[in-house]
PDB file of C-alpha atoms in Angstrom:
ATOM      1  CA  MET A   1     -33.425 -96.160 -61.103  1.00  0.00           C
ATOM      2  CA  ARG A   2     -35.118 -92.921 -62.145  1.00  0.00           C
ATOM      3  CA  GLY A   3     -38.560 -94.375 -61.336  1.00  0.00           C
ATOM      4  CA  ALA A   4     -37.392 -95.506 -57.898  1.00  0.00           C
ATOM      5  CA  VAL A   5     -36.021 -92.030 -57.149  1.00  0.00           C
ATOM      6  CA  TYR A   6     -39.291 -90.387 -58.194  1.00  0.00           C
ATOM      7  CA  GLN A   7     -41.263 -92.743 -55.963  1.00  0.00           C
ATOM      8  CA  ALA A   8     -38.968 -92.104 -53.015  1.00  0.00           C
ATOM      9  CA  VAL A   9     -39.262 -88.332 -53.476  1.00  0.00           C
ATOM     10  CA  ALA A  10     -43.056 -88.567 -53.714  1.00  0.00           C
ATOM     11  CA  LEU A  11     -43.199 -90.704 -50.558  1.00  0.00           C
ATOM     12  CA  LEU A  12     -41.008 -88.261 -48.644  1.00  0.00           C
ATOM     13  CA  GLY A  13     -43.220 -85.406 -49.822  1.00  0.00           C
ATOM     14  CA  VAL A  14     -46.361 -87.136 -48.554  1.00  0.00           C
ATOM     15  CA  ILE A  15     -44.700 -87.857 -45.197  1.00  0.00           C
ATOM     16  CA  ALA A  16     -43.546 -84.253 -44.882  1.00  0.00           C
ATOM     17  CA  VAL A  17     -47.013 -82.860 -45.634  1.00  0.00           C
ATOM     18  CA  GLY A  18     -48.597 -85.288 -43.162  1.00  0.00           C
ATOM     19  CA  TRP A  19     -46.089 -84.402 -40.455  1.00  0.00           C
ATOM     20  CA  PHE A  20     -46.691 -80.681 -41.007  1.00  0.00           C
ATOM     21  CA  LEU A  21     -50.489 -81.035 -40.805  1.00  0.00           C
ATOM     22  CA  VAL A  22     -50.383 -83.207 -37.680  1.00  0.00           C
ATOM     23  CA  SER A  23     -47.829 -81.104 -35.815  1.00  0.00           C
ATOM     24  CA  ASN A  24     -49.563 -77.854 -36.763  1.00  0.00           C
ATOM     25  CA  THR A  25     -52.929 -79.221 -35.593  1.00  0.00           C
ATOM     26  CA  LEU A  26     -51.477 -80.405 -32.272  1.00  0.00           C
ATOM     27  CA  ASP A  27     -49.809 -77.028 -31.693  1.00  0.00           C
ATOM     28  CA  ASN A  28     -53.048 -75.137 -32.393  1.00  0.00           C
ATOM     29  CA  LEU A  29     -55.032 -77.402 -30.062  1.00  0.00           C
ATOM     30  CA  SER A  30     -52.415 -76.990 -27.338  1.00  0.00           C
ATOM     31  CA  ASN A  31     -52.466 -73.202 -27.690  1.00  0.00           C
ATOM     32  CA  ARG A  32     -56.249 -73.225 -27.285  1.00  0.00           C
ATOM     33  CA  GLY A  33     -56.080 -75.470 -24.243  1.00  0.00           C
ATOM     34  CA  ILE A  34     -57.958 -78.319 -25.930  1.00  0.00           C
ATOM     35  CA  VAL A  35     -57.031 -81.750 -24.601  1.00  0.00           C
ATOM     36  CA  THR A  36     -56.237 -84.320 -27.281  1.00  0.00           C
ATOM     37  CA  GLY A  37     -56.518 -88.082 -27.181  1.00  0.00           C
ATOM     38  CA  PHE A  38     -59.265 -90.648 -26.890  1.00  0.00           C
ATOM     39  CA  GLY A  39     -59.619 -90.604 -23.123  1.00  0.00           C
ATOM     40  CA  PHE A  40     -63.046 -88.993 -23.454  1.00  0.00           C
ATOM     41  CA  LEU A  41     -64.430 -92.358 -24.608  1.00  0.00           C
ATOM     42  CA  GLU A  42     -64.388 -93.577 -20.991  1.00  0.00           C
ATOM     43  CA  ARG A  43     -66.318 -90.585 -19.644  1.00  0.00           C
ATOM     44  CA  PRO A  44     -70.102 -90.696 -19.094  1.00  0.00           C
ATOM     45  CA  ALA A  45     -71.958 -89.600 -22.212  1.00  0.00           C
ATOM     46  CA  SER A  46     -74.741 -87.800 -20.277  1.00  0.00           C
ATOM     47  CA  PHE A  47     -77.146 -87.729 -23.226  1.00  0.00           C
ATOM     48  CA  ALA A  48     -80.014 -89.959 -24.294  1.00  0.00           C
ATOM     49  CA  ILE A  49     -80.405 -91.743 -27.628  1.00  0.00           C
ATOM     50  CA  GLY A  50     -83.916 -91.971 -29.015  1.00  0.00           C
ATOM     51  CA  GLU A  51     -83.632 -95.368 -30.722  1.00  0.00           C
ATOM     52  CA  VAL A  52     -81.410 -98.148 -29.436  1.00  0.00           C
ATOM     53  CA  LEU A  53     -80.843-101.772 -30.406  1.00  0.00           C
ATOM     54  CA  ALA A  54     -79.025-102.609 -27.162  1.00  0.00           C
ATOM     55  CA  GLU A  55     -79.150-101.461 -23.565  1.00  0.00           C
ATOM     56  CA  TYR A  56     -78.049 -97.875 -23.091  1.00  0.00           C
ATOM     57  CA  SER A  57     -78.477 -95.073 -20.564  1.00  0.00           C
ATOM     58  CA  PRO A  58     -76.990 -91.564 -20.281  1.00  0.00           C
ATOM     59  CA  ALA A  59     -74.724 -92.885 -17.519  1.00  0.00           C
ATOM     60  CA  ASP A  60     -72.928 -95.087 -20.047  1.00  0.00           C
ATOM     61  CA  THR A  61     -69.671 -93.992 -21.656  1.00  0.00           C
ATOM     62  CA  PHE A  62     -69.149 -92.185 -24.938  1.00  0.00           C
ATOM     63  CA  ALA A  63     -67.722 -95.430 -26.289  1.00  0.00           C
ATOM     64  CA  ARG A  64     -71.015 -97.180 -25.526  1.00  0.00           C
ATOM     65  CA  ALA A  65     -72.958 -94.349 -27.171  1.00  0.00           C
ATOM     66  CA  LEU A  66     -70.864 -94.638 -30.334  1.00  0.00           C
ATOM     67  CA  TYR A  67     -71.434 -98.391 -30.288  1.00  0.00           C
ATOM     68  CA  ILE A  68     -75.202 -97.815 -30.191  1.00  0.00           C
ATOM     69  CA  GLY A  69     -74.894 -95.428 -33.130  1.00  0.00           C
ATOM     70  CA  LEU A  70     -72.866 -98.029 -35.029  1.00  0.00           C
ATOM     71  CA  LEU A  71     -75.555-100.665 -34.439  1.00  0.00           C
ATOM     72  CA  ASN A  72     -78.182 -98.284 -35.813  1.00  0.00           C
ATOM     73  CA  THR A  73     -76.044 -97.609 -38.895  1.00  0.00           C
ATOM     74  CA  LEU A  74     -75.499-101.321 -39.541  1.00  0.00           C
ATOM     75  CA  PHE A  75     -79.190-102.044 -38.987  1.00  0.00           C
ATOM     76  CA  VAL A  76     -80.523 -99.492 -41.465  1.00  0.00           C
ATOM     77  CA  SER A  77     -77.768-100.301 -43.979  1.00  0.00           C
ATOM     78  CA  ALA A  78     -78.467-104.041 -43.893  1.00  0.00           C
ATOM     79  CA  LEU A  79     -82.224-103.556 -44.290  1.00  0.00           C
ATOM     80  CA  GLY A  80     -81.638-100.975 -47.012  1.00  0.00           C
ATOM     81  CA  ILE A  81     -79.377-103.311 -48.993  1.00  0.00           C
ATOM     82  CA  VAL A  82     -81.971-106.086 -48.928  1.00  0.00           C
ATOM     83  CA  LEU A  83     -84.884-103.821 -49.908  1.00  0.00           C
ATOM     84  CA  ALA A  84     -82.891-101.941 -52.548  1.00  0.00           C
ATOM     85  CA  THR A  85     -81.716-105.202 -54.118  1.00  0.00           C
ATOM     86  CA  LEU A  86     -85.236-106.629 -54.341  1.00  0.00           C
ATOM     87  CA  LEU A  87     -86.738-103.407 -55.680  1.00  0.00           C
ATOM     88  CA  GLY A  88     -83.822-102.678 -58.005  1.00  0.00           C
ATOM     89  CA  ALA A  89     -83.830-106.161 -59.538  1.00  0.00           C
ATOM     90  CA  THR A  90     -87.576-105.930 -60.122  1.00  0.00           C
ATOM     91  CA  ILE A  91     -87.316-102.506 -61.761  1.00  0.00           C
ATOM     92  CA  GLY A  92     -84.315-103.553 -63.845  1.00  0.00           C
ATOM     93  CA  ILE A  93     -86.142-106.570 -65.231  1.00  0.00           C
ATOM     94  CA  ALA A  94     -89.272-104.467 -65.767  1.00  0.00           C
ATOM     95  CA  ARG A  95     -87.261-102.088 -67.954  1.00  0.00           C
ATOM     96  CA  LEU A  96     -86.721-104.983 -70.369  1.00  0.00           C
ATOM     97  CA  SER A  97     -90.361-106.093 -70.335  1.00  0.00           C
ATOM     98  CA  PRO A  98     -92.122-106.457 -73.713  1.00  0.00           C
ATOM     99  CA  ASN A  99     -95.096-104.764 -72.041  1.00  0.00           C
ATOM    100  CA  TRP A 100     -94.840-101.100 -73.071  1.00  0.00           C
ATOM    101  CA  PRO A 101     -96.558 -99.475 -70.013  1.00  0.00           C
ATOM    102  CA  VAL A 102     -94.460-101.524 -67.600  1.00  0.00           C
ATOM    103  CA  ARG A 103     -91.273-100.612 -69.443  1.00  0.00           C
ATOM    104  CA  VAL A 104     -92.128 -96.893 -69.529  1.00  0.00           C
ATOM    105  CA  ILE A 105     -93.113 -96.742 -65.847  1.00  0.00           C
ATOM    106  CA  ALA A 106     -89.904 -98.512 -64.817  1.00  0.00           C
ATOM    107  CA  GLY A 107     -87.829 -96.183 -66.994  1.00  0.00           C
ATOM    108  CA  GLY A 108     -89.579 -93.122 -65.579  1.00  0.00           C
ATOM    109  CA  TYR A 109     -88.905 -94.320 -62.037  1.00  0.00           C
ATOM    110  CA  VAL A 110     -85.194 -94.713 -62.729  1.00  0.00           C
ATOM    111  CA  GLU A 111     -84.787 -91.367 -64.470  1.00  0.00           C
ATOM    112  CA  MET A 112     -86.759 -89.431 -61.857  1.00  0.00           C
ATOM    113  CA  VAL A 113     -85.321 -90.964 -58.695  1.00  0.00           C
ATOM    114  CA  ARG A 114     -81.636 -91.043 -59.575  1.00  0.00           C
ATOM    115  CA  ASN A 115     -81.635 -87.407 -60.772  1.00  0.00           C
ATOM    116  CA  VAL A 116     -82.993 -85.973 -57.511  1.00  0.00           C
ATOM    117  CA  PRO A 117     -80.460 -85.538 -54.649  1.00  0.00           C
ATOM    118  CA  LEU A 118     -80.893 -88.123 -51.923  1.00  0.00           C
ATOM    119  CA  LEU A 119     -81.003 -85.489 -49.184  1.00  0.00           C
ATOM    120  CA  LEU A 120     -84.036 -83.846 -50.784  1.00  0.00           C
ATOM    121  CA  GLN A 121     -85.737 -87.227 -51.058  1.00  0.00           C
ATOM    122  CA  LEU A 122     -85.146 -87.903 -47.371  1.00  0.00           C
ATOM    123  CA  PHE A 123     -86.731 -84.572 -46.476  1.00  0.00           C
ATOM    124  CA  LEU A 124     -89.680 -85.395 -48.743  1.00  0.00           C
ATOM    125  CA  TRP A 125     -90.337 -88.844 -47.242  1.00  0.00           C
ATOM    126  CA  TYR A 126     -89.952 -87.505 -43.710  1.00  0.00           C
ATOM    127  CA  ALA A 127     -92.440 -84.704 -44.397  1.00  0.00           C
ATOM    128  CA  LEU A 128     -94.904 -87.118 -46.010  1.00  0.00           C
ATOM    129  CA  ILE A 129     -94.751 -89.451 -43.012  1.00  0.00           C
ATOM    130  CA  THR A 130     -94.945 -86.839 -40.265  1.00  0.00           C
ATOM    131  CA  GLN A 131     -97.423 -84.492 -41.961  1.00  0.00           C
ATOM    132  CA  GLY A 132     -99.236 -86.619 -44.516  1.00  0.00           C
ATOM    133  CA  LEU A 133    -100.286 -89.479 -42.201  1.00  0.00           C
ATOM    134  CA  PRO A 134    -102.987 -89.257 -39.500  1.00  0.00           C
ATOM    135  CA  GLY A 135    -102.281 -89.215 -35.769  1.00  0.00           C
ATOM    136  CA  PRO A 136    -102.325 -92.326 -33.574  1.00  0.00           C
ATOM    137  CA  ARG A 137    -106.049 -91.990 -32.777  1.00  0.00           C
ATOM    138  CA  GLU A 138    -106.888 -92.099 -36.512  1.00  0.00           C
ATOM    139  CA  ALA A 139    -104.082 -94.500 -37.446  1.00  0.00           C
ATOM    140  CA  ILE A 140    -104.419 -96.590 -40.595  1.00  0.00           C
ATOM    141  CA  ARG A 141    -104.930-100.252 -39.745  1.00  0.00           C
ATOM    142  CA  LEU A 142    -102.978-102.188 -42.354  1.00  0.00           C
ATOM    143  CA  LEU A 143    -103.435-105.616 -40.754  1.00  0.00           C
ATOM    144  CA  PRO A 144    -104.715-106.851 -37.396  1.00  0.00           C
ATOM    145  CA  GLY A 145    -102.347-105.322 -34.853  1.00  0.00           C
ATOM    146  CA  VAL A 146    -100.405-103.330 -37.503  1.00  0.00           C
ATOM    147  CA  PHE A 147    -100.968 -99.555 -37.493  1.00  0.00           C
ATOM    148  CA  LEU A 148     -99.492 -96.731 -39.558  1.00  0.00           C
ATOM    149  CA  SER A 149     -99.562 -93.134 -38.319  1.00  0.00           C
ATOM    150  CA  ASN A 150     -97.401 -90.033 -38.147  1.00  0.00           C
ATOM    151  CA  ARG A 151     -95.650 -91.684 -35.172  1.00  0.00           C
ATOM    152  CA  GLY A 152     -94.426 -94.448 -37.477  1.00  0.00           C
ATOM    153  CA  LEU A 153     -95.333 -98.084 -38.027  1.00  0.00           C
ATOM    154  CA  VAL A 154     -96.180-100.315 -35.047  1.00  0.00           C
ATOM    155  CA  VAL A 155     -96.375-104.100 -35.287  1.00  0.00           C
ATOM    156  CA  PRO A 156     -96.796-107.001 -32.844  1.00  0.00           C
ATOM    157  CA  TRP A 157     -93.463-108.088 -31.420  1.00  0.00           C
ATOM    158  CA  PHE A 158     -91.738-109.957 -28.616  1.00  0.00           C
ATOM    159  CA  GLY A 159     -90.976-107.853 -25.562  1.00  0.00           C
ATOM    160  CA  PRO A 160     -89.840-108.371 -21.963  1.00  0.00           C
ATOM    161  CA  ASP A 161     -93.309-109.701 -21.124  1.00  0.00           C
ATOM    162  CA  GLY A 162     -93.517-111.986 -24.161  1.00  0.00           C
ATOM    163  CA  PHE A 163     -95.384-111.467 -27.413  1.00  0.00           C
ATOM    164  CA  THR A 164     -97.456-108.282 -27.304  1.00  0.00           C
ATOM    165  CA  ALA A 165     -99.718-106.525 -29.786  1.00  0.00           C
ATOM    166  CA  PRO A 166     -99.770-102.714 -29.946  1.00  0.00           C
ATOM    167  CA  HIS A 167    -102.803-100.934 -28.546  1.00  0.00           C
ATOM    168  CA  LEU A 168    -103.766 -97.287 -28.283  1.00  0.00           C
ATOM    169  CA  ALA A 169    -103.122 -95.796 -24.836  1.00  0.00           C
ATOM    170  CA  GLY A 170    -103.628 -92.070 -24.551  1.00  0.00           C
ATOM    171  CA  PHE A 171    -101.959 -90.257 -27.430  1.00  0.00           C
ATOM    172  CA  ASN A 172     -99.728 -93.099 -28.634  1.00  0.00           C
ATOM    173  CA  PHE A 173     -99.468 -96.875 -28.968  1.00  0.00           C
ATOM    174  CA  GLN A 174     -98.082 -99.184 -26.334  1.00  0.00           C
ATOM    175  CA  GLY A 175     -96.788-102.720 -26.786  1.00  0.00           C
ATOM    176  CA  GLY A 176     -95.299-104.340 -29.856  1.00  0.00           C
ATOM    177  CA  ALA A 177     -92.449-102.743 -31.785  1.00  0.00           C
ATOM    178  CA  ALA A 178     -92.404 -99.366 -33.481  1.00  0.00           C
ATOM    179  CA  ILE A 179     -90.537 -98.122 -36.542  1.00  0.00           C
ATOM    180  CA  SER A 180     -90.087 -94.399 -35.989  1.00  0.00           C
ATOM    181  CA  PRO A 181     -90.784 -91.829 -38.724  1.00  0.00           C
ATOM    182  CA  GLU A 182     -87.051 -91.065 -38.867  1.00  0.00           C
ATOM    183  CA  LEU A 183     -86.094 -94.693 -39.428  1.00  0.00           C
ATOM    184  CA  ALA A 184     -88.929 -95.233 -41.902  1.00  0.00           C
ATOM    185  CA  ALA A 185     -88.004 -92.141 -43.943  1.00  0.00           C
ATOM    186  CA  LEU A 186     -84.303 -93.040 -43.959  1.00  0.00           C
ATOM    187  CA  LEU A 187     -84.906 -96.672 -44.857  1.00  0.00           C
ATOM    188  CA  PHE A 188     -87.425 -95.838 -47.562  1.00  0.00           C
ATOM    189  CA  GLY A 189     -85.262 -93.067 -49.021  1.00  0.00           C
ATOM    190  CA  LEU A 190     -82.082 -95.153 -49.126  1.00  0.00           C
ATOM    191  CA  SER A 191     -83.883 -98.146 -50.628  1.00  0.00           C
ATOM    192  CA  VAL A 192     -85.768 -96.210 -53.305  1.00  0.00           C
ATOM    193  CA  TYR A 193     -82.734 -94.132 -54.291  1.00  0.00           C
ATOM    194  CA  THR A 194     -80.231 -96.991 -54.470  1.00  0.00           C
ATOM    195  CA  ALA A 195     -82.755 -99.252 -56.234  1.00  0.00           C
ATOM    196  CA  ALA A 196     -82.745 -96.885 -59.221  1.00  0.00           C
ATOM    197  CA  PHE A 197     -79.010 -97.431 -59.708  1.00  0.00           C
ATOM    198  CA  ILE A 198     -79.231-101.171 -59.038  1.00  0.00           C
ATOM    199  CA  ALA A 199     -81.967-101.372 -61.677  1.00  0.00           C
ATOM    200  CA  GLU A 200     -79.559-100.041 -64.303  1.00  0.00           C
ATOM    201  CA  VAL A 201     -76.861-102.468 -63.148  1.00  0.00           C
ATOM    202  CA  VAL A 202     -79.277-105.392 -63.497  1.00  0.00           C
ATOM    203  CA  ARG A 203     -80.533-104.189 -66.869  1.00  0.00           C
ATOM    204  CA  GLY A 204     -76.994-103.787 -68.181  1.00  0.00           C
ATOM    205  CA  GLY A 205     -75.986-107.233 -66.920  1.00  0.00           C
ATOM    206  CA  ILE A 206     -78.931-108.905 -68.629  1.00  0.00           C
ATOM    207  CA  LEU A 207     -78.320-107.074 -71.914  1.00  0.00           C
ATOM    208  CA  ALA A 208     -74.658-108.149 -71.807  1.00  0.00           C
ATOM    209  CA  VAL A 209     -75.665-111.821 -72.066  1.00  0.00           C
ATOM    210  CA  PRO A 210     -75.630-112.853 -75.760  1.00  0.00           C
ATOM    211  CA  LYS A 211     -79.100-112.816 -77.286  1.00  0.00           C
ATOM    212  CA  GLY A 212     -78.509-116.332 -78.581  1.00  0.00           C
ATOM    213  CA  GLN A 213     -78.755-117.635 -75.014  1.00  0.00           C
ATOM    214  CA  THR A 214     -82.356-116.422 -74.792  1.00  0.00           C
ATOM    215  CA  GLU A 215     -83.205-117.829 -78.211  1.00  0.00           C
ATOM    216  CA  ALA A 216     -81.677-121.192 -77.298  1.00  0.00           C
ATOM    217  CA  ALA A 217     -83.638-121.331 -74.031  1.00  0.00           C
ATOM    218  CA  LEU A 218     -86.902-120.508 -75.796  1.00  0.00           C
ATOM    219  CA  SER A 219     -86.211-123.110 -78.480  1.00  0.00           C
ATOM    220  CA  LEU A 220     -85.932-125.740 -75.739  1.00  0.00           C
ATOM    221  CA  GLY A 221     -89.493-124.978 -74.656  1.00  0.00           C
ATOM    222  CA  LEU A 222     -88.741-122.724 -71.695  1.00  0.00           C
ATOM    223  CA  SER A 223     -91.018-119.753 -71.074  1.00  0.00           C
ATOM    224  CA  ARG A 224     -89.531-116.264 -70.989  1.00  0.00           C
ATOM    225  CA  ARG A 225     -89.720-116.274 -67.196  1.00  0.00           C
ATOM    226  CA  GLN A 226     -87.959-119.653 -66.994  1.00  0.00           C
ATOM    227  CA  ALA A 227     -85.323-118.560 -69.507  1.00  0.00           C
ATOM    228  CA  LEU A 228     -84.636-115.459 -67.436  1.00  0.00           C
ATOM    229  CA  ARG A 229     -84.457-117.379 -64.165  1.00  0.00           C
ATOM    230  CA  PHE A 230     -82.460-120.432 -65.207  1.00  0.00           C
ATOM    231  CA  VAL A 231     -80.357-119.220 -68.155  1.00  0.00           C
ATOM    232  CA  ILE A 232     -79.970-115.444 -68.358  1.00  0.00           C
ATOM    233  CA  LEU A 233     -79.675-114.298 -64.719  1.00  0.00           C
ATOM    234  CA  PRO A 234     -77.065-116.923 -63.695  1.00  0.00           C
ATOM    235  CA  GLN A 235     -74.817-115.709 -66.517  1.00  0.00           C
ATOM    236  CA  ALA A 236     -75.575-112.044 -65.879  1.00  0.00           C
ATOM    237  CA  LEU A 237     -74.548-112.321 -62.209  1.00  0.00           C
ATOM    238  CA  ARG A 238     -70.871-112.340 -63.168  1.00  0.00           C
ATOM    239  CA  ILE A 239     -71.399-108.926 -64.754  1.00  0.00           C
ATOM    240  CA  ILE A 240     -73.822-107.569 -62.153  1.00  0.00           C
ATOM    241  CA  VAL A 241     -71.939-108.332 -58.925  1.00  0.00           C
ATOM    242  CA  PRO A 242     -68.886-105.993 -59.292  1.00  0.00           C
ATOM    243  CA  PRO A 243     -70.899-102.769 -59.890  1.00  0.00           C
ATOM    244  CA  LEU A 244     -73.502-103.986 -57.403  1.00  0.00           C
ATOM    245  CA  SER A 245     -70.800-103.911 -54.731  1.00  0.00           C
ATOM    246  CA  SER A 246     -70.263-100.220 -55.434  1.00  0.00           C
ATOM    247  CA  GLN A 247     -73.967 -99.503 -54.964  1.00  0.00           C
ATOM    248  CA  TYR A 248     -73.965-101.331 -51.622  1.00  0.00           C
ATOM    249  CA  LEU A 249     -71.011 -99.221 -50.489  1.00  0.00           C
ATOM    250  CA  ASN A 250     -72.791 -96.068 -51.647  1.00  0.00           C
ATOM    251  CA  LEU A 251     -75.861 -97.007 -49.607  1.00  0.00           C
ATOM    252  CA  LEU A 252     -73.706 -97.598 -46.533  1.00  0.00           C
ATOM    253  CA  LYS A 253     -72.021 -94.205 -46.888  1.00  0.00           C
ATOM    254  CA  ASN A 254     -75.279 -92.420 -47.711  1.00  0.00           C
ATOM    255  CA  SER A 255     -76.723 -93.667 -44.434  1.00  0.00           C
ATOM    256  CA  SER A 256     -74.688 -90.890 -42.791  1.00  0.00           C
ATOM    257  CA  LEU A 257     -77.358 -88.466 -44.095  1.00  0.00           C
ATOM    258  CA  ALA A 258     -79.542 -89.778 -41.262  1.00  0.00           C
ATOM    259  CA  VAL A 259     -78.288 -86.858 -39.190  1.00  0.00           C
ATOM    260  CA  ALA A 260     -80.378 -84.527 -41.380  1.00  0.00           C
ATOM    261  CA  ILE A 261     -83.697 -86.073 -40.272  1.00  0.00           C
ATOM    262  CA  GLY A 262     -82.782 -86.919 -36.686  1.00  0.00           C
ATOM    263  CA  TYR A 263     -82.127 -90.666 -36.826  1.00  0.00           C
ATOM    264  CA  PRO A 264     -79.394 -91.500 -34.272  1.00  0.00           C
ATOM    265  CA  ASP A 265     -76.861 -93.245 -36.489  1.00  0.00           C
ATOM    266  CA  LEU A 266     -73.111 -93.273 -35.898  1.00  0.00           C
ATOM    267  CA  VAL A 267     -72.559 -89.816 -37.413  1.00  0.00           C
ATOM    268  CA  SER A 268     -75.401 -88.262 -35.408  1.00  0.00           C
ATOM    269  CA  VAL A 269     -74.183 -89.738 -32.119  1.00  0.00           C
ATOM    270  CA  ALA A 270     -70.599 -88.706 -32.912  1.00  0.00           C
ATOM    271  CA  ASN A 271     -71.753 -85.126 -33.610  1.00  0.00           C
ATOM    272  CA  THR A 272     -73.449 -84.999 -30.221  1.00  0.00           C
ATOM    273  CA  ALA A 273     -70.323 -86.347 -28.541  1.00  0.00           C
ATOM    274  CA  ILE A 274     -68.176 -83.772 -30.338  1.00  0.00           C
ATOM    275  CA  ASN A 275     -70.451 -80.928 -29.262  1.00  0.00           C
ATOM    276  CA  ILE A 276     -70.142 -82.046 -25.629  1.00  0.00           C
ATOM    277  CA  THR A 277     -66.416 -82.824 -25.521  1.00  0.00           C
ATOM    278  CA  GLY A 278     -65.100 -80.414 -28.160  1.00  0.00           C
ATOM    279  CA  GLN A 279     -62.794 -83.133 -29.513  1.00  0.00           C
ATOM    280  CA  ALA A 280     -63.839 -82.941 -33.135  1.00  0.00           C
ATOM    281  CA  ILE A 281     -60.703 -84.434 -34.685  1.00  0.00           C
ATOM    282  CA  GLU A 282     -60.838 -87.591 -32.571  1.00  0.00           C
ATOM    283  CA  GLY A 283     -64.592 -87.957 -33.102  1.00  0.00           C
ATOM    284  CA  PHE A 284     -64.437 -87.630 -36.865  1.00  0.00           C
ATOM    285  CA  ALA A 285     -61.364 -89.877 -36.984  1.00  0.00           C
ATOM    286  CA  ILE A 286     -63.331 -92.620 -35.219  1.00  0.00           C
ATOM    287  CA  VAL A 287     -66.260 -92.262 -37.622  1.00  0.00           C
ATOM    288  CA  MET A 288     -63.974 -92.323 -40.660  1.00  0.00           C
ATOM    289  CA  ALA A 289     -62.102 -95.370 -39.396  1.00  0.00           C
ATOM    290  CA  VAL A 290     -65.358 -97.230 -38.733  1.00  0.00           C
ATOM    291  CA  PHE A 291     -66.760 -96.481 -42.187  1.00  0.00           C
ATOM    292  CA  VAL A 292     -63.500 -97.529 -43.836  1.00  0.00           C
ATOM    293  CA  ALA A 293     -63.477-100.809 -41.877  1.00  0.00           C
ATOM    294  CA  ILE A 294     -67.121-101.600 -42.717  1.00  0.00           C
ATOM    295  CA  SER A 295     -66.638-100.691 -46.379  1.00  0.00           C
ATOM    296  CA  LEU A 296     -63.546-102.879 -46.695  1.00  0.00           C
ATOM    297  CA  ALA A 297     -65.329-105.788 -45.020  1.00  0.00           C
ATOM    298  CA  LEU A 298     -68.354-105.437 -47.306  1.00  0.00           C
ATOM    299  CA  SER A 299     -66.107-105.123 -50.356  1.00  0.00           C
ATOM    300  CA  ALA A 300     -64.169-108.249 -49.343  1.00  0.00           C
ATOM    301  CA  LEU A 301     -67.423-110.185 -48.913  1.00  0.00           C
ATOM    302  CA  MET A 302     -68.699-109.154 -52.345  1.00  0.00           C
ATOM    303  CA  ASN A 303     -65.324-109.944 -53.953  1.00  0.00           C
ATOM    304  CA  TRP A 304     -65.412-113.403 -52.379  1.00  0.00           C
ATOM    305  CA  TYR A 305     -68.906-113.987 -53.743  1.00  0.00           C
ATOM    306  CA  ASN A 306     -67.843-112.730 -57.167  1.00  0.00           C
ATOM    307  CA  ARG A 307     -64.927-115.184 -57.270  1.00  0.00           C
ATOM    308  CA  ARG A 308     -67.221-117.990 -56.148  1.00  0.00           C
ATOM    309  CA  ILE A 309     -69.818-117.488 -58.878  1.00  0.00           C
ATOM    310  CA  ALA A 310     -67.045-116.985 -61.437  1.00  0.00           C
ATOM    311  CA  VAL A 311     -65.832-120.494 -60.666  1.00  0.00           C
ATOM    312  CA  THR A 312     -69.207-122.229 -60.321  1.00  0.00           C
ATOM    313  CA  ARG A 313     -70.821-120.556 -63.327  1.00  0.00           C
TER     314      ARG A 313
END
């Protein structure tokens, strides 16, 4: 009975604090003549977005602008998760290599990258791309039709007129598809930073598998690479997946730092909308709700996969 009373008192206290904060905020907004509510979402946004994955114009609504920002956030997060997983798994395995130089280089990468704030790394990659690469006229030709310059990476791609290859026209490239310096810096920074943490997760998962499993695999005639692929990693996945989920969520949330280098993600678009409408509480509430929803969905997906491999392995 005492425990139930304590819980009821705590719940009433939380409700009272919430009611006070909400009512006080509404009163202050009303005194300042600031209109509350989400009606601004139906008004024309009246601002352009530099990079879009769907049709958009300044005449579209704020809701459409936020949707474009959400698509950009999901796009860079999905690509970042894939790249960070591949790089992190490679580095994590390299840290266990019997080859001393490989092991030291992998260890140095992990210690250096994960101890430098991500925001500083984003600034560094953005500066290297925009100032360290040549202009479009002196662009580096990586492959036929693939050019790298301070305007970003351009590649052949399908457009409204079919498959087109980029070509220099004036001071920039036309045709194909371009990865802007902002997107490249954000994607590279997120992938490199998160890969350092994933590498430690992979290394820890492999070390948690009993050493006898490796010895048994080698005694059956398997090479070290085969033993790792067919015996060690399948068992280590049960240990790797739960902390790996946390790193994926961290990458998703860290994508909000895109606003610092000018990539139009959800947070950047929401900031612009807030500056125009003045409705900061509603804008930030939308962003928070979206990130919570995406994080819960990603967490549920990883939990489902974890249960699946726990049964099959």
